[in-house]
Amino acid sequence: MIPEDNRFESDPTDALPDDPGLPAGWVAEKPDGDDAATVERLTELLRDHERAGRGWAGSGEEEVRVEVSERGLAMRENLVVRDPGGRIQAWGSVHDRAEGRMLFVHIVARDVDERAADRCSEVLVDWAEAQARAVGAARGLTEQQIDTGAFADDERQHGWLADAGFERVRTWWQMSRSAEAAEAELVPDPARWERRGVVFRLVQRQGGPDSGGMPDEADLRAVHDVLEGAFTDHFNSSEETFDEFIHRLREDPGHRWDHWWLAEIVDGEGGEPEAAGALVGTVSESGTGPDGSYVSYLGVLESARGRGVATGLLRTIIADAAARGRDRVGLEVDADSPTGADGLYTSMGWGTKYVTESWHKDVTVHAQ
């Protein structure tokens, strides 16, 4: 369930020691997500962080607003560190992602001196650990995981995380493939097509496929159920309620209801279709060229594996992207996926564009 009030400590003074140890004149405080200058500066920090870690920036203000907007704050909390001139030099965000799993964004400006940068990092981590205890206690847990990410080549970030007790636990390949105009013919119709007893279709919309209405709730629940079932044997899988799932995915700036597909088994005459796979796609907007599509989630139930469900869903989003005039389709894959998904992606033309890592720390939750 989405709580009426988020589970975090909203006042930084309750989540940090009286003296957080910052240089003289520096302050840690909650940012104003409605302030345009604040959003602009956080976007600048995020883009600098991306350039330093992977060589190029892809995020914009919409990605920042997901973290700091009023809607985002239902499941998040933020902290910024300002220098004596009032300029934001560090930003932390925590996200109550699912029971037992808290995501942590950790960004420090690249142009501050080493000592100040180190202290900013330590303050962000101290604050995140306090927030982990708060959200863990609110959920009735004895231990709360902090899950943060780093680019594979960002040695500064790696050093800070290791010093703070985080462990590097997983590697992720960020993959991309081109989408050519001719690939619009990969499937008969991305809205609905059938192959070998499997129907691939968009989630149904209230009022019809072209109505612009909200999706059918039964279809959305089918997508959620498939993804929950498909990822039970995957790394760091954590149960997410239907409400949490829908709330989180609708926050994505690239969210579009007409990028959600179901795959259903329809063997036999007159039998009820059985949901076996699901793909949730998004739009990757570009300010300098064609947009792309992105596979946010692709899951196939174990009972349906080996029937071409994943391949069919991937062909569907490629064809859809090509038909929309997009030039690429991206996705993320666990480098140690138990399903060997990377082999499928490589065989279908995907290649690794850059690499990210997951770093985890388990925090003991004290009674509140």
Coordinates of C-alpha atoms in Angstrom, one line a residue:
M1 CA 0.0 0.0 0.0
I2 CA 1.0 3.6 -0.6
P3 CA 1.1 5.2 2.9
E4 CA -0.7 8.5 3.5
D5 CA 2.6 9.9 4.8
N6 CA 5.9 8.4 3.7
R7 CA 7.8 6.2 6.1
F8 CA 10.9 8.4 6.3
E9 CA 12.1 11.1 8.7
S10 CA 11.1 14.3 6.8
D11 CA 13.2 16.6 9.1
P12 CA 17.0 16.2 8.5
T13 CA 17.6 17.3 12.1
D14 CA 15.9 14.0 13.2
A15 CA 18.0 11.9 10.9
L16 CA 21.5 13.5 11.4
P17 CA 23.6 14.2 14.5
D18 CA 23.6 17.7 15.9
D19 CA 27.0 18.3 14.3
P20 CA 27.1 16.3 11.1
G21 CA 30.8 17.2 10.6
L22 CA 30.5 19.4 7.6
P23 CA 33.0 22.2 6.9
A24 CA 32.3 25.6 8.5
G25 CA 29.3 27.3 6.9
W26 CA 28.1 24.2 5.1
V27 CA 24.5 23.0 5.8
A28 CA 22.4 19.9 5.2
E29 CA 18.7 20.5 4.6
K30 CA 15.7 19.3 2.8
P31 CA 15.4 20.7 -0.8
D32 CA 12.3 22.5 -2.1
G33 CA 11.2 20.4 -5.1
D34 CA 8.9 23.2 -6.3
D35 CA 11.8 25.6 -6.6
A36 CA 12.9 25.9 -10.3
A37 CA 16.5 26.8 -9.4
T38 CA 16.8 23.8 -7.1
V39 CA 15.6 21.4 -9.8
E40 CA 17.9 23.0 -12.3
R41 CA 20.9 22.6 -10.0
L42 CA 20.1 19.0 -9.1
T43 CA 19.8 18.3 -12.8
E44 CA 23.2 19.8 -13.3
L45 CA 24.7 17.6 -10.6
L46 CA 23.0 14.5 -11.9
R47 CA 24.2 15.1 -15.5
D48 CA 27.8 15.8 -14.3
H49 CA 27.6 12.6 -12.3
E50 CA 26.6 10.7 -15.4
R51 CA 29.3 12.3 -17.6
A52 CA 32.0 11.4 -15.0
G53 CA 30.7 7.8 -14.7
R54 CA 29.9 6.8 -18.2
G55 CA 31.1 9.6 -20.5
W56 CA 27.8 11.2 -21.4
A57 CA 24.6 12.6 -19.7
G58 CA 21.1 11.3 -20.4
S59 CA 18.9 12.6 -17.6
G60 CA 17.0 15.8 -17.5
E61 CA 14.7 17.8 -15.1
E62 CA 11.9 15.2 -15.4
E63 CA 14.1 12.5 -13.9
V64 CA 14.9 14.9 -11.0
R65 CA 11.2 15.8 -10.4
V66 CA 10.5 12.1 -10.0
E67 CA 12.7 12.2 -6.9
V68 CA 11.7 15.6 -5.5
S69 CA 8.1 16.3 -6.6
E70 CA 5.1 16.0 -4.3
R71 CA 4.0 12.8 -6.0
G72 CA 7.5 11.3 -5.7
L73 CA 7.7 12.2 -2.0
A74 CA 4.9 9.7 -1.2
M75 CA 7.7 7.0 -1.2
R76 CA 10.9 9.1 -1.1
E77 CA 12.8 11.7 0.9
N78 CA 15.7 14.0 -0.1
L79 CA 18.7 15.8 1.4
V80 CA 21.0 18.4 -0.1
V81 CA 24.2 19.9 1.2
R82 CA 24.9 23.5 0.5
D83 CA 28.2 25.4 0.7
P84 CA 28.6 28.7 2.5
G85 CA 27.4 30.5 -0.7
G86 CA 24.1 28.5 -0.7
R87 CA 25.1 26.4 -3.7
I88 CA 24.0 22.7 -3.6
Q89 CA 27.1 20.5 -3.7
A90 CA 25.6 17.2 -2.8
W91 CA 22.3 15.4 -3.1
G92 CA 20.9 12.3 -1.6
S93 CA 17.5 10.6 -2.3
V94 CA 16.0 7.5 -0.6
H95 CA 13.2 5.5 -2.1
D96 CA 11.0 3.0 -0.2
R97 CA 11.1 0.7 -3.2
A98 CA 9.5 -2.4 -1.6
E99 CA 9.5 -4.2 1.8
G100 CA 13.1 -4.6 2.9
R101 CA 14.6 -2.7 0.0
M102 CA 15.5 1.0 0.1
L103 CA 17.1 2.6 -2.9
F104 CA 19.7 5.3 -2.3
V105 CA 20.8 8.0 -4.8
H106 CA 24.2 9.5 -3.8
I107 CA 25.7 12.4 -5.8
V108 CA 28.5 14.8 -4.9
A109 CA 29.7 17.6 -7.1
R110 CA 32.8 16.9 -9.1
D111 CA 34.4 20.3 -8.7
V112 CA 34.6 20.6 -4.8
D113 CA 37.8 19.9 -3.0
E114 CA 38.5 16.4 -1.8
R115 CA 38.0 17.0 1.9
A116 CA 34.6 18.7 1.5
A117 CA 33.5 16.0 -1.0
D118 CA 34.4 13.3 1.5
R119 CA 32.4 14.9 4.2
C120 CA 29.4 15.4 1.9
S121 CA 29.5 11.7 1.1
E122 CA 29.7 10.7 4.7
V123 CA 26.8 12.9 5.6
L124 CA 24.7 11.5 2.8
V125 CA 25.4 7.9 4.0
D126 CA 24.8 8.8 7.6
W127 CA 21.4 10.2 6.6
A128 CA 20.6 7.2 4.4
E129 CA 21.3 4.8 7.3
A130 CA 19.0 6.8 9.6
Q131 CA 16.3 6.7 6.9
A132 CA 16.8 2.9 6.5
R133 CA 16.2 2.5 10.2
A134 CA 13.1 4.7 10.0
V135 CA 11.5 3.0 7.0
G136 CA 12.5 -0.5 8.4
A137 CA 10.8 0.3 11.7
A138 CA 7.7 1.6 10.0
R139 CA 7.5 -1.7 8.0
G140 CA 8.1 -3.8 11.1
L141 CA 11.5 -5.2 10.0
T142 CA 14.6 -6.0 12.0
E143 CA 16.9 -5.4 9.0
Q144 CA 16.7 -3.0 6.1
Q145 CA 18.7 -3.2 2.9
I146 CA 20.2 -0.1 1.3
D147 CA 20.6 -0.6 -2.4
T148 CA 22.6 2.0 -4.3
G149 CA 24.2 2.0 -7.8
A150 CA 27.4 3.1 -9.3
F151 CA 28.9 3.3 -12.8
A152 CA 31.5 0.5 -13.3
D153 CA 34.2 3.1 -14.0
D154 CA 33.4 5.6 -11.2
E155 CA 36.3 4.8 -8.8
R156 CA 35.5 7.8 -6.6
Q157 CA 32.1 6.5 -5.9
H158 CA 33.4 2.9 -5.4
G159 CA 35.8 4.2 -2.7
W160 CA 33.2 6.0 -0.8
L161 CA 30.8 3.1 -0.8
A162 CA 33.4 0.6 0.2
D163 CA 34.6 2.9 3.1
A164 CA 31.0 3.2 4.3
G165 CA 30.6 -0.6 4.5
F166 CA 28.7 -1.2 1.2
E167 CA 29.5 -4.4 -0.8
R168 CA 29.6 -4.6 -4.6
V169 CA 27.0 -7.4 -5.2
R170 CA 26.0 -7.4 -8.9
T171 CA 26.9 -6.1 -12.3
W172 CA 24.4 -5.0 -14.9
W173 CA 24.9 -4.6 -18.7
Q174 CA 23.1 -1.6 -20.1
M175 CA 22.3 -2.7 -23.7
S176 CA 21.0 -1.1 -26.8
R177 CA 20.2 -2.1 -30.4
S178 CA 19.2 0.0 -33.4
A179 CA 15.6 -0.1 -34.7
E180 CA 15.4 0.1 -38.5
A181 CA 12.3 1.3 -40.4
A182 CA 12.0 -2.1 -42.1
E183 CA 11.6 -3.8 -38.6
A184 CA 8.1 -2.4 -38.4
E185 CA 7.2 -5.6 -40.3
L186 CA 8.8 -7.9 -37.7
V187 CA 5.3 -8.7 -36.4
P188 CA 1.9 -8.4 -38.1
D189 CA 0.6 -5.8 -35.7
P190 CA 2.3 -4.7 -32.4
A191 CA -1.2 -4.2 -30.9
R192 CA -2.0 -7.9 -31.3
W193 CA -0.6 -10.9 -33.0
E194 CA -0.4 -14.6 -32.5
R195 CA 2.3 -17.3 -32.9
R196 CA 2.2 -21.0 -32.0
G197 CA -0.6 -20.7 -29.5
V198 CA 0.7 -17.5 -27.9
V199 CA -1.1 -14.2 -28.3
F200 CA 0.9 -11.0 -27.9
R201 CA -1.2 -7.9 -27.2
L202 CA -1.3 -4.5 -25.7
V203 CA -3.1 -4.3 -22.3
Q204 CA -6.8 -3.4 -23.0
R205 CA -8.0 0.1 -22.6
Q206 CA -11.3 1.3 -21.2
G207 CA -13.4 2.4 -24.2
G208 CA -11.3 0.6 -26.7
P209 CA -7.6 0.6 -27.9
D210 CA -7.8 4.1 -29.4
S211 CA -9.8 5.7 -26.7
G212 CA -7.0 7.0 -24.6
G213 CA -8.8 5.6 -21.6
M214 CA -7.2 4.0 -18.6
P215 CA -6.1 0.4 -18.9
D216 CA -8.2 -2.4 -17.8
E217 CA -7.3 -3.1 -14.1
A218 CA -7.5 -6.9 -14.7
D219 CA -4.8 -6.6 -17.4
L220 CA -2.6 -4.4 -15.2
R221 CA -2.9 -7.0 -12.4
A222 CA -2.0 -9.7 -14.8
V223 CA 1.2 -7.8 -15.8
H224 CA 2.0 -7.4 -12.1
D225 CA 1.4 -11.0 -11.3
V226 CA 3.5 -12.3 -14.2
L227 CA 6.4 -10.0 -13.3
E228 CA 6.2 -11.0 -9.6
G229 CA 6.2 -14.6 -10.5
A230 CA 8.8 -14.4 -13.2
F231 CA 11.4 -12.7 -11.0
T232 CA 11.2 -14.9 -7.9
D233 CA 14.4 -16.7 -8.9
H234 CA 16.3 -13.4 -9.8
F235 CA 18.8 -11.5 -7.8
N236 CA 17.5 -9.4 -5.0
S237 CA 13.9 -10.0 -5.9
S238 CA 11.6 -8.4 -3.4
E239 CA 7.8 -8.5 -3.3
E240 CA 6.1 -5.3 -4.4
T241 CA 2.4 -4.7 -3.9
F242 CA 0.2 -3.9 -6.9
D243 CA -0.3 -0.3 -5.7
E244 CA 3.4 0.2 -5.2
F245 CA 4.1 -1.2 -8.6
I246 CA 1.6 1.0 -10.5
H247 CA 2.6 4.1 -8.5
R248 CA 6.3 3.7 -9.2
L249 CA 6.0 2.9 -12.9
R250 CA 3.6 5.8 -13.5
E251 CA 6.3 8.1 -12.1
D252 CA 8.7 7.3 -14.9
P253 CA 8.9 10.3 -17.3
G254 CA 8.8 7.8 -20.2
H255 CA 5.7 6.0 -19.0
R256 CA 3.0 5.3 -21.6
W257 CA 0.1 2.9 -21.2
D258 CA 0.4 1.9 -24.9
H259 CA 3.8 0.4 -24.2
W260 CA 2.5 -2.4 -21.9
W261 CA 2.1 -5.8 -23.5
L262 CA 0.8 -9.2 -22.3
A263 CA 1.6 -12.6 -23.8
E264 CA -1.1 -15.2 -23.2
I265 CA -1.2 -18.9 -23.9
V266 CA -4.3 -19.8 -25.8
D267 CA -3.8 -23.6 -26.4
G268 CA -7.0 -25.5 -27.1
E269 CA -10.4 -24.6 -28.2
G270 CA -12.6 -22.4 -26.0
G271 CA -10.1 -22.3 -23.1
E272 CA -9.4 -19.1 -21.2
P273 CA -6.2 -17.3 -22.2
E274 CA -3.5 -17.7 -19.6
A275 CA -1.1 -14.8 -18.9
A276 CA 2.5 -16.2 -19.4
G277 CA 4.7 -13.1 -20.1
A278 CA 4.7 -9.4 -19.9
L279 CA 6.7 -6.5 -21.2
V280 CA 6.5 -2.9 -19.8
G281 CA 8.2 -0.4 -22.1
T282 CA 8.8 3.3 -21.9
V283 CA 9.9 6.1 -24.2
S284 CA 13.5 7.3 -24.1
E285 CA 13.1 10.9 -25.2
S286 CA 16.0 12.7 -27.0
G287 CA 16.5 16.4 -27.5
T288 CA 18.9 16.0 -30.3
G289 CA 17.5 13.2 -32.5
P290 CA 14.9 10.5 -32.7
D291 CA 13.4 9.1 -29.5
G292 CA 14.0 5.5 -28.5
S293 CA 12.1 2.8 -26.7
Y294 CA 13.2 1.0 -23.5
V295 CA 12.3 -2.3 -22.0
S296 CA 11.8 -1.5 -18.4
Y297 CA 10.5 -5.0 -17.5
L298 CA 10.4 -8.3 -19.4
G299 CA 9.2 -11.4 -17.5
V300 CA 8.1 -14.9 -18.5
L301 CA 6.7 -17.4 -16.1
E302 CA 8.9 -20.5 -15.7
S303 CA 6.0 -22.7 -16.8
A304 CA 6.0 -20.9 -20.2
R305 CA 9.7 -20.7 -20.9
G306 CA 10.9 -22.3 -24.1
R307 CA 7.8 -21.3 -26.1
G308 CA 9.3 -18.1 -27.6
V309 CA 7.4 -15.8 -25.3
A310 CA 10.3 -13.5 -24.5
T311 CA 11.4 -13.5 -28.2
G312 CA 7.9 -12.6 -29.3
L313 CA 7.6 -9.7 -26.8
L314 CA 11.0 -8.3 -27.8
R315 CA 10.1 -8.5 -31.5
T316 CA 6.9 -6.7 -30.6
I317 CA 8.6 -3.7 -29.0
I318 CA 11.2 -3.5 -31.7
A319 CA 8.4 -3.4 -34.4
D320 CA 6.5 -0.9 -32.3
A321 CA 9.6 1.3 -32.0
A322 CA 10.3 1.1 -35.7
A323 CA 6.7 2.0 -36.6
R324 CA 6.9 5.0 -34.4
G325 CA 10.1 6.2 -36.1
R326 CA 12.4 5.5 -33.2
D327 CA 16.0 4.6 -33.8
R328 CA 16.8 2.3 -30.8
V329 CA 15.6 0.0 -28.1
G330 CA 17.4 -0.2 -24.8
L331 CA 17.3 -2.6 -21.8
E332 CA 19.2 -3.7 -18.7
V333 CA 20.3 -7.3 -18.0
D334 CA 21.9 -8.9 -15.0
A335 CA 25.3 -10.1 -16.0
D336 CA 24.7 -13.3 -14.0
S337 CA 21.1 -13.8 -15.0
P338 CA 19.9 -17.3 -14.1
T339 CA 17.8 -17.5 -17.3
G340 CA 20.7 -16.6 -19.6
A341 CA 18.8 -13.7 -20.9
D342 CA 21.9 -12.0 -22.1
G343 CA 22.4 -14.7 -24.8
L344 CA 18.9 -14.0 -26.1
Y345 CA 19.5 -10.3 -26.3
T346 CA 22.9 -10.7 -28.0
S347 CA 21.4 -13.0 -30.6
M348 CA 18.7 -10.4 -31.3
G349 CA 21.2 -7.6 -31.9
W350 CA 21.7 -6.0 -28.5
G351 CA 25.1 -4.9 -27.4
T352 CA 26.5 -3.5 -24.2
K353 CA 26.7 0.3 -24.1
Y354 CA 27.9 0.7 -20.6
V355 CA 28.0 -1.1 -17.3
T356 CA 26.6 -0.4 -13.8
E357 CA 26.9 -2.0 -10.4
S358 CA 24.7 -2.6 -7.4
W359 CA 26.2 -2.0 -4.0
H360 CA 24.3 -3.1 -0.8
K361 CA 24.5 -2.5 2.9
D362 CA 22.2 -4.1 5.5
V363 CA 21.2 -1.9 8.4
T364 CA 20.0 -3.2 11.7
V365 CA 16.7 -1.6 12.6
H366 CA 16.4 -0.5 16.2
A367 CA 13.0 -0.4 17.9
Q368 CA 11.4 3.0 17.5

